[in-house]
Coordinates of C-alpha atoms in Angstrom, one line a residue:
M1 CA 133.9 3.9 -8.7
V2 CA 133.8 0.9 -11.2
S3 CA 131.8 1.9 -14.3
T4 CA 128.2 0.7 -14.6
E5 CA 129.1 -1.8 -17.3
H6 CA 131.1 -3.9 -14.8
R7 CA 128.1 -5.0 -12.8
S8 CA 127.4 -7.3 -15.8
N9 CA 131.0 -8.6 -15.5
F10 CA 130.4 -9.4 -11.8
A11 CA 127.0 -11.1 -12.6
D12 CA 128.6 -13.3 -15.2
I13 CA 131.3 -14.7 -12.9
L14 CA 128.6 -15.2 -10.2
F15 CA 125.9 -16.9 -12.2
G16 CA 127.4 -18.0 -15.5
N17 CA 124.9 -19.7 -17.8
R18 CA 122.1 -19.4 -15.2
R19 CA 122.0 -15.6 -15.5
T20 CA 119.5 -15.5 -18.3
S21 CA 117.1 -17.7 -16.4
A22 CA 117.5 -15.6 -13.3
Q23 CA 116.6 -12.5 -15.3
R24 CA 113.5 -14.1 -16.8
Y25 CA 112.2 -15.2 -13.4
N26 CA 113.1 -11.8 -12.0
A27 CA 110.9 -10.2 -14.6
L28 CA 108.1 -12.6 -14.0
F29 CA 108.0 -11.9 -10.3
A30 CA 108.1 -8.2 -10.9
E31 CA 104.7 -8.4 -12.6
E32 CA 101.6 -6.9 -10.9
T33 CA 100.2 -10.3 -9.8
F34 CA 103.1 -10.6 -7.3
D35 CA 102.9 -7.0 -6.3
Q36 CA 102.7 -6.0 -2.6
D37 CA 102.0 -2.6 -1.1
W38 CA 104.4 -2.4 1.8
W39 CA 101.9 -0.3 3.8
S40 CA 99.2 -3.0 3.7
A41 CA 101.3 -6.2 4.2
T42 CA 99.2 -9.3 4.4
Q43 CA 98.2 -10.8 7.7
D44 CA 98.2 -14.3 6.3
P45 CA 101.4 -14.8 4.3
G46 CA 101.0 -18.5 4.1
K47 CA 97.6 -18.2 2.4
R48 CA 99.1 -15.6 0.0
A49 CA 101.9 -17.9 -0.9
Y50 CA 99.4 -20.6 -1.9
E51 CA 97.4 -18.1 -4.0
R52 CA 100.6 -16.9 -5.7
Y53 CA 101.7 -20.5 -6.3
L54 CA 98.4 -21.3 -8.0
R55 CA 98.8 -18.2 -10.2
L56 CA 102.3 -19.1 -11.0
L57 CA 101.7 -22.8 -11.8
P58 CA 100.3 -22.2 -15.3
R59 CA 103.3 -20.1 -16.2
L60 CA 106.0 -22.5 -15.0
S61 CA 106.1 -25.4 -17.5
A62 CA 106.6 -27.3 -14.3
V63 CA 107.5 -30.6 -15.9
D64 CA 110.3 -29.1 -18.0
T65 CA 111.5 -27.1 -15.0
V66 CA 111.9 -30.2 -12.8
A67 CA 113.9 -31.8 -15.7
D68 CA 116.4 -29.0 -15.8
L69 CA 118.4 -28.7 -12.6
R70 CA 119.7 -25.2 -13.3
E71 CA 116.2 -24.0 -14.1
L72 CA 114.8 -25.6 -11.0
V73 CA 117.3 -24.0 -8.7
T74 CA 117.0 -20.6 -10.3
L75 CA 113.2 -20.7 -9.8
H76 CA 113.6 -21.4 -6.1
E77 CA 116.1 -18.6 -5.7
Q78 CA 114.1 -15.9 -7.4
A79 CA 110.8 -16.9 -5.8
T80 CA 112.5 -16.7 -2.4
V81 CA 113.6 -13.1 -3.0
V82 CA 110.2 -11.9 -3.8
D83 CA 108.4 -14.0 -1.2
P84 CA 110.2 -16.4 1.2
H85 CA 106.9 -18.2 1.9
L86 CA 106.4 -18.9 -1.8
G87 CA 110.0 -20.1 -2.0
A88 CA 109.4 -22.6 0.8
L89 CA 106.2 -23.8 -0.8
L90 CA 107.9 -24.4 -4.1
T91 CA 110.5 -26.7 -2.5
V92 CA 107.7 -29.1 -1.5
Q93 CA 105.3 -28.8 -4.4
V94 CA 107.7 -28.6 -7.4
N95 CA 110.9 -30.4 -6.3
L96 CA 109.8 -33.0 -3.7
V97 CA 106.2 -33.8 -4.7
L98 CA 106.2 -33.2 -8.5
G99 CA 109.8 -34.4 -8.8
T100 CA 109.0 -37.7 -7.0
L101 CA 105.9 -38.4 -9.1
L102 CA 107.7 -37.7 -12.4
E103 CA 110.5 -40.0 -11.4
Q104 CA 108.3 -43.0 -11.2
H105 CA 109.5 -45.9 -13.4
T106 CA 105.9 -46.8 -14.2
R107 CA 102.9 -44.6 -13.6
S108 CA 100.0 -46.3 -12.0
E109 CA 96.5 -44.9 -12.3
E110 CA 97.0 -43.4 -8.8
V111 CA 100.1 -41.6 -9.9
T112 CA 98.6 -40.4 -13.1
D113 CA 95.5 -38.9 -11.3
A114 CA 97.7 -37.2 -8.7
L115 CA 100.0 -35.7 -11.4
A116 CA 97.0 -34.3 -13.3
A117 CA 95.5 -32.8 -10.1
L118 CA 98.8 -31.3 -9.1
L119 CA 99.6 -29.7 -12.4
D120 CA 96.1 -28.2 -12.9
G121 CA 96.0 -26.8 -9.4
G122 CA 93.3 -29.1 -8.1
A123 CA 95.5 -30.6 -5.5
V124 CA 98.7 -29.9 -3.6
G125 CA 101.1 -32.4 -2.1
A126 CA 103.0 -33.0 1.1
Y127 CA 106.3 -34.9 1.6
V128 CA 105.6 -36.9 4.7
L129 CA 109.0 -38.2 5.9
T130 CA 110.2 -37.4 9.4
E131 CA 108.6 -38.6 12.6
V132 CA 108.4 -37.3 16.2
G133 CA 111.2 -39.8 17.2
H134 CA 113.1 -39.9 13.9
G135 CA 114.7 -37.0 12.0
S136 CA 118.0 -37.9 10.4
D137 CA 118.0 -41.6 11.4
L138 CA 115.6 -42.4 8.5
N139 CA 116.5 -46.1 8.5
N140 CA 114.6 -46.3 11.8
L141 CA 111.3 -44.9 10.7
E142 CA 108.5 -46.7 12.4
T143 CA 105.5 -46.0 10.2
T144 CA 104.6 -49.3 8.5
A145 CA 102.9 -50.3 5.2
V146 CA 102.1 -54.0 5.6
Y147 CA 101.2 -55.8 2.4
D148 CA 98.0 -57.8 2.7
P149 CA 97.4 -60.2 -0.2
A150 CA 93.6 -60.2 0.4
D151 CA 91.3 -58.4 -1.9
G152 CA 93.8 -58.4 -4.7
G153 CA 96.6 -57.0 -2.6
V154 CA 96.5 -53.8 -0.5
F155 CA 98.9 -52.0 1.9
I156 CA 97.8 -51.2 5.4
L157 CA 99.4 -47.9 6.4
H158 CA 99.7 -47.5 10.2
T159 CA 101.3 -45.5 12.9
P160 CA 102.3 -48.1 15.5
T161 CA 103.8 -45.9 18.2
D162 CA 103.7 -42.3 19.4
T163 CA 107.3 -41.8 18.2
A164 CA 106.1 -42.8 14.7
I165 CA 103.7 -39.8 14.4
K166 CA 104.7 -37.9 11.3
F167 CA 106.2 -34.6 12.5
M168 CA 106.2 -31.3 10.5
P169 CA 105.2 -32.1 7.0
T170 CA 102.6 -29.8 5.4
T171 CA 99.7 -32.2 5.6
A172 CA 97.0 -29.8 6.9
A173 CA 94.2 -28.8 4.5
P174 CA 95.3 -26.1 2.1
P175 CA 94.4 -22.5 3.2
V176 CA 92.7 -21.9 -0.2
A177 CA 89.3 -23.2 -1.2
G178 CA 88.7 -26.1 -3.6
V179 CA 92.1 -27.6 -3.4
A180 CA 92.7 -31.2 -2.1
R181 CA 95.8 -32.6 -0.4
F182 CA 97.7 -35.8 -1.0
G183 CA 100.9 -37.0 0.6
I184 CA 104.0 -38.9 -0.4
V185 CA 104.3 -40.9 2.8
F186 CA 107.4 -42.8 3.7
A187 CA 107.0 -46.1 5.6
Q188 CA 108.6 -49.4 6.3
L189 CA 107.4 -51.8 3.6
V190 CA 106.5 -55.1 5.3
I191 CA 105.9 -58.3 3.3
G192 CA 105.2 -61.6 5.1
G193 CA 106.4 -60.1 8.4
V194 CA 109.7 -59.1 6.9
R195 CA 110.8 -55.4 6.5
K196 CA 112.0 -54.6 3.0
G197 CA 113.1 -51.0 3.6
V198 CA 111.6 -47.5 3.5
Y199 CA 109.5 -46.7 0.5
P200 CA 107.2 -43.9 -0.5
F201 CA 103.4 -44.3 -0.8
L202 CA 100.9 -42.1 -2.4
V203 CA 98.1 -41.3 0.1
W204 CA 95.2 -38.9 -0.2
L205 CA 94.9 -36.8 3.0
C206 CA 92.2 -34.1 2.6
D207 CA 89.4 -33.6 0.1
A208 CA 88.9 -30.3 -1.8
D209 CA 86.4 -29.3 0.9
G210 CA 89.0 -29.6 3.6
Q211 CA 87.6 -32.9 5.0
V212 CA 90.3 -35.2 6.3
R213 CA 90.2 -38.8 4.8
P214 CA 89.1 -41.7 7.1
G215 CA 91.9 -43.2 9.1
V216 CA 94.0 -40.0 9.0
T217 CA 94.4 -37.7 11.9
I218 CA 96.0 -34.3 11.3
R219 CA 96.6 -31.4 13.7
R220 CA 98.3 -28.2 12.6
L221 CA 101.4 -27.3 14.6
P222 CA 101.7 -23.8 16.2
E223 CA 102.9 -21.1 13.8
K224 CA 106.6 -20.6 13.0
P225 CA 107.1 -16.9 13.5
G226 CA 108.0 -15.1 10.3
L227 CA 107.3 -18.0 7.9
G228 CA 103.7 -19.1 7.3
M229 CA 103.6 -22.8 6.6
D230 CA 100.9 -25.4 7.3
N231 CA 103.1 -27.8 9.2
A232 CA 101.2 -30.5 11.1
L233 CA 101.3 -33.7 13.1
T234 CA 99.9 -36.7 11.3
R235 CA 98.8 -40.2 12.4
F236 CA 97.6 -43.1 10.3
D237 CA 95.2 -45.7 11.6
Q238 CA 95.0 -48.9 9.4
V239 CA 94.6 -46.9 6.2
R240 CA 94.1 -49.2 3.2
L241 CA 96.1 -48.3 0.0
T242 CA 96.0 -49.9 -3.4
R243 CA 99.0 -51.7 -4.9
G244 CA 99.4 -48.7 -7.3
S245 CA 100.2 -46.4 -4.4
L246 CA 103.7 -47.9 -3.9
L247 CA 106.2 -45.5 -5.5
S248 CA 109.7 -46.2 -6.8
H249 CA 111.9 -44.8 -9.4
T250 CA 113.4 -48.3 -9.9
G251 CA 110.0 -49.8 -10.8
T252 CA 109.5 -51.6 -7.5
H253 CA 106.2 -53.5 -7.3
I254 CA 104.6 -56.6 -5.9
D255 CA 103.7 -59.2 -8.4
E256 CA 100.6 -61.5 -8.4
D257 CA 102.4 -64.0 -6.2
G258 CA 103.1 -61.4 -3.5
E259 CA 106.8 -61.2 -4.3
L260 CA 108.8 -57.9 -4.3
V261 CA 110.1 -57.1 -7.8
G262 CA 112.7 -54.5 -8.7
P263 CA 113.5 -53.3 -5.2
I264 CA 115.5 -50.2 -4.6
P265 CA 119.2 -51.2 -4.3
S266 CA 120.1 -52.1 -0.7
D267 CA 123.2 -49.9 -0.6
N268 CA 122.1 -46.6 0.8
Q269 CA 118.5 -47.8 0.3
V270 CA 116.7 -45.1 2.3
W271 CA 118.6 -42.2 0.7
R272 CA 117.9 -43.7 -2.7
A273 CA 114.2 -43.8 -1.8
I274 CA 114.2 -40.1 -1.0
S275 CA 116.1 -39.2 -4.1
R276 CA 114.5 -35.7 -4.4
V277 CA 115.9 -34.7 -1.0
R278 CA 119.4 -34.3 -2.4
V279 CA 118.1 -32.0 -5.1
G280 CA 116.1 -30.2 -2.5
R281 CA 119.2 -29.8 -0.4
L282 CA 120.8 -28.1 -3.4
C283 CA 117.8 -25.8 -3.9
I284 CA 117.9 -24.9 -0.2
S285 CA 121.6 -24.1 -0.4
A286 CA 120.9 -21.7 -3.3
M287 CA 117.9 -20.2 -1.5
A288 CA 120.1 -19.4 1.5
A289 CA 122.6 -17.7 -0.8
A290 CA 119.8 -15.8 -2.4
V291 CA 118.5 -14.6 1.0
S292 CA 122.0 -13.2 1.7
R293 CA 122.1 -11.5 -1.7
A294 CA 118.7 -9.9 -1.1
A295 CA 119.5 -8.8 2.4
V296 CA 122.7 -7.1 1.5
T297 CA 121.1 -5.4 -1.4
I298 CA 118.5 -3.9 0.9
A299 CA 121.2 -2.9 3.3
V300 CA 123.1 -1.0 0.6
R301 CA 119.9 0.7 -0.6
H302 CA 119.1 1.8 2.9
S303 CA 122.6 3.1 3.6
A304 CA 122.5 5.2 0.4
Q305 CA 119.3 6.9 1.6
R306 CA 120.0 7.3 5.3
E307 CA 121.9 10.2 6.8
I308 CA 123.0 10.8 10.4
A309 CA 124.5 13.7 12.4
S310 CA 128.2 14.1 11.9
M311 CA 130.5 14.7 14.9
D312 CA 131.9 17.6 12.9
G313 CA 128.5 19.2 12.4
G314 CA 126.0 18.8 9.5
R315 CA 124.9 15.5 8.1
V316 CA 126.8 12.5 6.7
S317 CA 125.6 9.5 4.7
L318 CA 125.8 6.1 6.3
L319 CA 127.8 4.9 3.3
D320 CA 130.6 7.3 4.4
V321 CA 130.7 6.0 8.0
P322 CA 133.3 3.1 8.5
A323 CA 131.5 1.8 11.5
H324 CA 128.5 1.2 9.3
Y325 CA 129.9 0.4 5.9
G326 CA 132.5 -1.9 7.3
P327 CA 130.1 -4.6 8.5
V328 CA 128.1 -4.2 5.3
V329 CA 131.2 -4.7 3.1
D330 CA 131.9 -7.9 5.2
A331 CA 128.4 -9.1 4.6
V332 CA 128.7 -8.5 0.8
V333 CA 132.0 -10.4 0.7
D334 CA 130.6 -13.4 2.6
T335 CA 127.6 -13.3 0.2
Y336 CA 129.8 -13.5 -2.8
L337 CA 131.6 -16.5 -1.5
S338 CA 128.4 -18.2 -0.5
T339 CA 127.0 -17.6 -4.0
I340 CA 130.1 -19.1 -5.6
A341 CA 129.9 -22.1 -3.2
A342 CA 126.3 -22.8 -4.3
E343 CA 127.4 -22.5 -8.0
I344 CA 130.1 -25.0 -7.5
A345 CA 127.6 -27.5 -6.0
I346 CA 125.1 -26.8 -8.8
E347 CA 127.7 -27.4 -11.5
G348 CA 128.9 -30.5 -9.7
F349 CA 125.4 -31.9 -9.7
V350 CA 124.9 -31.1 -13.4
D351 CA 128.2 -32.8 -14.3
A352 CA 127.2 -35.9 -12.4
I353 CA 123.9 -36.0 -14.3
D354 CA 125.6 -35.5 -17.7
V355 CA 128.0 -38.4 -17.1
H356 CA 125.4 -40.6 -15.5
D357 CA 127.3 -40.6 -12.2
D358 CA 125.6 -41.9 -9.1
E359 CA 123.6 -38.9 -7.8
Q360 CA 123.2 -40.7 -4.5
G361 CA 126.9 -41.4 -4.0
P362 CA 128.9 -40.0 -1.1
K363 CA 131.0 -37.6 -3.2
L364 CA 128.0 -35.6 -4.5
T365 CA 126.1 -36.0 -1.2
D366 CA 129.0 -34.5 0.8
L367 CA 129.5 -31.6 -1.6
V368 CA 125.8 -30.6 -1.4
S369 CA 125.7 -31.2 2.4
L370 CA 128.8 -29.0 3.1
T371 CA 127.5 -26.4 0.7
K372 CA 124.3 -26.2 2.6
Y373 CA 126.0 -25.8 5.9
F374 CA 128.3 -23.1 4.5
A375 CA 125.4 -21.2 2.8
T376 CA 123.0 -21.4 5.7
S377 CA 125.7 -20.4 8.2
T378 CA 126.5 -17.4 6.0
A379 CA 122.9 -16.4 5.7
L380 CA 122.6 -16.4 9.5
R381 CA 125.5 -14.0 9.9
V382 CA 124.4 -11.8 7.0
C383 CA 120.8 -11.5 8.0
G384 CA 121.8 -10.7 11.6
E385 CA 124.2 -8.0 10.5
V386 CA 121.8 -6.5 8.0
R387 CA 119.0 -6.4 10.5
D388 CA 121.2 -4.5 12.9
R389 CA 122.4 -2.1 10.2
L390 CA 118.8 -1.3 9.3
G391 CA 117.9 -0.3 12.8
A392 CA 114.2 0.1 13.4
Q393 CA 113.5 -0.4 9.7
G394 CA 114.8 -4.0 10.0
T395 CA 112.1 -5.0 12.4
F396 CA 109.2 -4.6 10.0
A397 CA 108.1 -7.5 7.8
H398 CA 107.7 -5.3 4.7
N399 CA 111.5 -4.7 4.7
K400 CA 111.9 -8.5 4.3
I401 CA 114.8 -9.1 6.7
V402 CA 112.7 -10.8 9.4
E403 CA 111.2 -13.1 6.7
Y404 CA 114.5 -13.8 5.2
R405 CA 115.9 -14.7 8.6
A406 CA 112.9 -17.0 9.1
L407 CA 113.4 -18.7 5.7
R408 CA 117.1 -19.2 6.6
D409 CA 116.1 -20.8 9.9
A410 CA 113.7 -23.1 8.1
A411 CA 116.3 -23.9 5.4
A412 CA 118.9 -24.9 8.0
T413 CA 116.5 -27.6 9.2
A414 CA 114.8 -28.7 6.0
E415 CA 116.2 -31.5 3.8
G416 CA 118.4 -32.5 6.7
D417 CA 119.7 -30.4 9.6
S418 CA 122.7 -28.4 8.2
Y419 CA 124.8 -29.1 11.2
V420 CA 124.1 -32.8 11.3
I421 CA 124.6 -33.4 7.6
A422 CA 127.8 -31.4 7.7
L423 CA 129.1 -33.6 10.5
L424 CA 128.3 -36.7 8.5
A425 CA 130.2 -35.3 5.6
A426 CA 133.1 -34.4 7.8
Y427 CA 133.1 -37.9 9.2
R428 CA 133.4 -39.5 5.8
R429 CA 136.4 -37.3 5.1
L430 CA 138.3 -39.3 7.7
S431 CA 138.8 -41.9 5.0
E432 CA 140.7 -39.5 2.7
A433 CA 144.4 -39.3 2.5
D434 CA 146.4 -36.8 4.7
P435 CA 146.9 -33.8 2.4
W436 CA 149.4 -32.0 4.6
E437 CA 153.1 -31.9 3.7
P438 CA 155.3 -30.9 6.7
G439 CA 157.4 -27.8 5.8
S440 CA 155.2 -26.9 2.8
W441 CA 154.3 -23.6 4.3
D442 CA 157.9 -22.6 5.0
G443 CA 159.1 -19.8 2.8
Q444 CA 155.6 -18.8 1.6
E445 CA 155.2 -15.2 0.3
I446 CA 153.9 -12.3 2.3
C447 CA 150.1 -12.1 2.6
D448 CA 149.3 -8.4 1.8
A449 CA 146.1 -6.7 1.0
D450 CA 147.1 -6.6 -2.7
A451 CA 148.4 -10.2 -2.8
P452 CA 145.5 -12.5 -3.5
R453 CA 147.7 -15.4 -4.4
G454 CA 149.4 -15.5 -1.0
W455 CA 146.0 -15.5 0.7
L456 CA 144.6 -18.2 -1.6
N457 CA 147.7 -20.3 -0.7
W458 CA 147.0 -19.8 2.9
L459 CA 143.4 -20.8 2.7
Q460 CA 144.4 -24.0 1.0
A461 CA 147.2 -24.7 3.5
R462 CA 144.8 -24.1 6.4
A463 CA 142.3 -26.6 5.1
A464 CA 145.1 -29.2 4.5
Y465 CA 146.5 -28.6 8.0
L466 CA 143.1 -28.9 9.8
Q467 CA 142.4 -32.1 7.9
H468 CA 145.9 -33.4 8.9
S469 CA 145.2 -32.5 12.6
T470 CA 141.8 -34.3 12.4
L471 CA 143.3 -37.5 11.0
Q472 CA 146.2 -37.5 13.5
S473 CA 143.9 -37.0 16.5
Y474 CA 141.5 -39.7 15.3
E475 CA 144.3 -42.2 14.9
N476 CA 145.8 -41.4 18.3
T477 CA 142.5 -41.7 20.2
V478 CA 141.9 -45.0 21.9
G479 CA 138.4 -46.6 21.8
G480 CA 135.6 -47.5 19.4
R481 CA 134.6 -45.4 16.4
Q482 CA 132.1 -43.4 18.4
T483 CA 134.6 -42.6 21.1
R484 CA 137.2 -41.5 18.6
W485 CA 134.7 -39.4 16.6
D486 CA 133.6 -37.7 19.8
Q487 CA 137.1 -36.5 20.3
V488 CA 137.6 -35.0 16.8
Y489 CA 134.1 -33.9 15.5
D490 CA 134.9 -30.2 16.0
L491 CA 138.2 -30.5 14.2
A492 CA 136.7 -32.5 11.4
L493 CA 133.9 -30.0 10.9
A494 CA 136.4 -27.1 10.9
A495 CA 138.5 -28.9 8.3
A496 CA 135.5 -29.5 6.1
E497 CA 134.3 -25.9 6.3
A498 CA 137.8 -24.7 5.6
H499 CA 137.9 -26.9 2.5
V500 CA 134.6 -25.4 1.2
A501 CA 135.8 -21.8 1.9
S502 CA 139.1 -22.5 0.1
H503 CA 137.4 -24.1 -2.9
A504 CA 135.0 -21.1 -3.2
A505 CA 137.7 -18.5 -2.9
H506 CA 139.9 -20.2 -5.5
T507 CA 136.9 -20.5 -7.9
L508 CA 136.0 -16.9 -7.5
A509 CA 139.6 -15.8 -8.1
E510 CA 139.8 -18.0 -11.2
R511 CA 136.6 -16.6 -12.7
A512 CA 137.9 -13.1 -12.0
E513 CA 141.0 -13.7 -14.1
R514 CA 138.9 -13.2 -17.3
L515 CA 137.8 -9.7 -16.2
P516 CA 139.4 -6.4 -17.2
D517 CA 141.9 -5.0 -14.7
G518 CA 139.5 -2.7 -12.8
P519 CA 136.7 -5.2 -11.9
R520 CA 139.3 -8.0 -11.5
Q521 CA 141.1 -6.0 -8.8
V522 CA 137.8 -5.4 -7.0
I523 CA 137.0 -9.2 -6.9
E524 CA 140.6 -9.9 -5.8
Q525 CA 140.0 -7.5 -2.9
V526 CA 136.8 -9.4 -2.1
V527 CA 138.8 -12.7 -2.0
V528 CA 141.5 -11.2 0.2
L529 CA 139.1 -9.6 2.7
F530 CA 137.3 -13.0 2.9
A531 CA 140.6 -14.7 3.7
V532 CA 141.5 -12.0 6.3
R533 CA 138.2 -12.5 8.1
Q534 CA 138.6 -16.2 8.0
C535 CA 142.0 -15.8 9.7
T536 CA 140.5 -13.4 12.2
A537 CA 137.6 -15.8 13.1
H538 CA 139.4 -19.1 12.9
G539 CA 143.1 -18.5 13.1
A540 CA 143.3 -19.8 16.7
D541 CA 142.5 -23.3 15.3
L542 CA 146.0 -23.3 13.8
L543 CA 147.9 -22.7 17.0
P544 CA 150.6 -23.6 18.0
D545 CA 152.3 -24.9 14.8
G546 CA 149.8 -24.4 12.0
P547 CA 150.3 -22.3 8.8
L548 CA 149.6 -18.7 10.0
P549 CA 149.9 -16.0 7.3
K550 CA 153.1 -13.9 7.0
M551 CA 152.0 -10.2 7.1
R552 CA 153.6 -6.8 7.2
E553 CA 150.6 -5.2 8.9
S554 CA 148.0 -6.5 11.4
L555 CA 144.9 -8.3 10.5
R556 CA 142.8 -5.5 11.8
D557 CA 144.7 -2.8 9.7
T558 CA 144.4 -5.0 6.6
R559 CA 140.7 -5.5 7.1
I560 CA 140.1 -1.8 7.6
R561 CA 142.0 -0.9 4.5
L562 CA 140.2 -3.4 2.4
Q563 CA 136.8 -2.3 3.7
G564 CA 137.6 1.3 2.8
S565 CA 138.8 0.3 -0.6
L566 CA 135.6 -1.8 -1.3
A567 CA 133.1 0.6 0.1
P568 CA 132.9 2.8 -3.0
H569 CA 132.1 -0.3 -5.0
L570 CA 129.2 -1.5 -2.8
G571 CA 126.6 -0.3 -5.3
E572 CA 128.2 -2.2 -8.2
L573 CA 128.8 -5.3 -6.2
V574 CA 125.1 -5.7 -5.1
A575 CA 123.8 -4.5 -8.5
A576 CA 125.5 -7.7 -9.9
F577 CA 122.8 -9.7 -8.1
E578 CA 120.3 -8.1 -10.5
L579 CA 117.5 -7.9 -8.0
E580 CA 115.6 -5.2 -9.7
T581 CA 113.3 -2.9 -7.7
G582 CA 110.2 -4.6 -9.0
S583 CA 110.9 -8.0 -7.5
L584 CA 112.6 -7.0 -4.2
R585 CA 109.9 -4.6 -3.1
T586 CA 110.8 -2.8 0.1
V587 CA 110.3 0.7 1.4
F588 CA 113.7 1.6 -0.1
D589 CA 112.6 1.1 -3.7
A590 CA 112.3 3.9 -6.3
D591 CA 111.5 6.9 -4.2
S592 CA 113.4 7.3 -1.0
Y593 CA 111.8 5.8 2.1
V594 CA 111.3 9.3 3.5
V595 CA 109.1 10.1 0.4
Q596 CA 107.2 6.8 0.8
C597 CA 106.5 7.5 4.4
A598 CA 105.2 10.9 3.5
K599 CA 103.0 9.5 0.8
A600 CA 101.5 7.0 3.3
L601 CA 100.1 9.9 5.3
Q602 CA 98.5 11.6 2.4
V603 CA 94.7 11.7 2.5
D604 CA 92.8 11.1 -0.7

């Protein structure tokens, strides 16, 4: 067993300079105000999330948090662990709404009033973007904001068609008393009959008494099982807005002559208008990785407490049963790589900010998009595996897995569908140079369980070969761009995912080099097992002439050996996530779950 001190080593390579912030938020969420008795779990988690948010708001230094990307992401992660509903709420209120208002080049009276109400808890916001007929194709949004020069200049916000009905934003009246609701509504700006692009507008939707404003129609959507959010359908009927309601981080406004001044640059205009979505996508990626970390932590705690009948007689701990600990080890390994992938994206974003690079450019966009796809796909596998490993315990909300899975499902759709944005990123990779060198894999070393370098080389070669195959197939397909893309989309996505996996594995291995021999070898085994499982799951993509690993034993035998070697370190590996009992809160905390069930039956 690795000594207790090495969990700190593992935490350092996972979180780096974000670790201190994570510990601070973990301590905050462990306080009594966020406590929850598992026996009396709330029947209205959405309302509880709003109540917790309003208690949290004065403690946040929200303006400073938005300005510090690492701090913002860490807040979202740790909130998601203690309450997935709260984590989902923060993505809207802190990142999308507050972040958008703070980015305004000039603050009109309307923006100033909304900011004050948001920061003192008198109002909450909604990010009103997608429509019934338009999800990812944001250039085609149909909601219009027509400039009318009469009465000093106003905008007329309108829903012209049924496909333009706003779909899914949290526009319904808040489930807590005395809180108003405004929206940041995206619409086609029309001046003199000419469309000028999609812009955000500040629109008050509901008063503090829950009364919906004139010209606005809102109907709550049916509940999303497992994740309480006030999603709704919203229609606007000739709603009049002041000139100060037009929002833009570039200072866009309409002058006294009715001319558009300082428009958002036309290149990638819509995505520049929704600038906070890219940050939100990063937060969502990190939240998905946090869900995986919390889930496997619960699985290991449960396994340490649960015993079953042995075929040899007597009782045996689940942690000693390969059929149980093997899938748990796999889930922990995937979680480590997902966490590192999120860290790579976070640091890439921070670096872009530091050098004043284009945050809306394709390089950063694709990094964050592919990371989101990788992290949410991992969370899907991990939550599914953990739910099965917990048996009946995994079906109850108080043990979190159902809620974590629901958060993952919502995350996969929020800020751009994970699959769709990954496909777009994969498509843009068609313009890159062919990285494959024929014969480069010949003579490579044996890939053994104790040879991480060989497996790292294989991961890199696999990514290069798949990209090569994609480019070759695209070039050899006859037809237009859509026809050619339809023939290679699966190859392109596989290549992009392999690239992310290789990058994450290499980064984890590089960070492990600074560790003492004992913990370094554990992390190297994590990397090798990840590569082995990648080969098992995706090796067929390399047939017939791709770079398959050279091995002395079968993939299955290597996997079993590595699982057995890592099983004694499960406690240390998940302890590195530093999800103390106070913030995670399940039936497996402190006392054993058997003791807690017995206490639940005690009569005062």
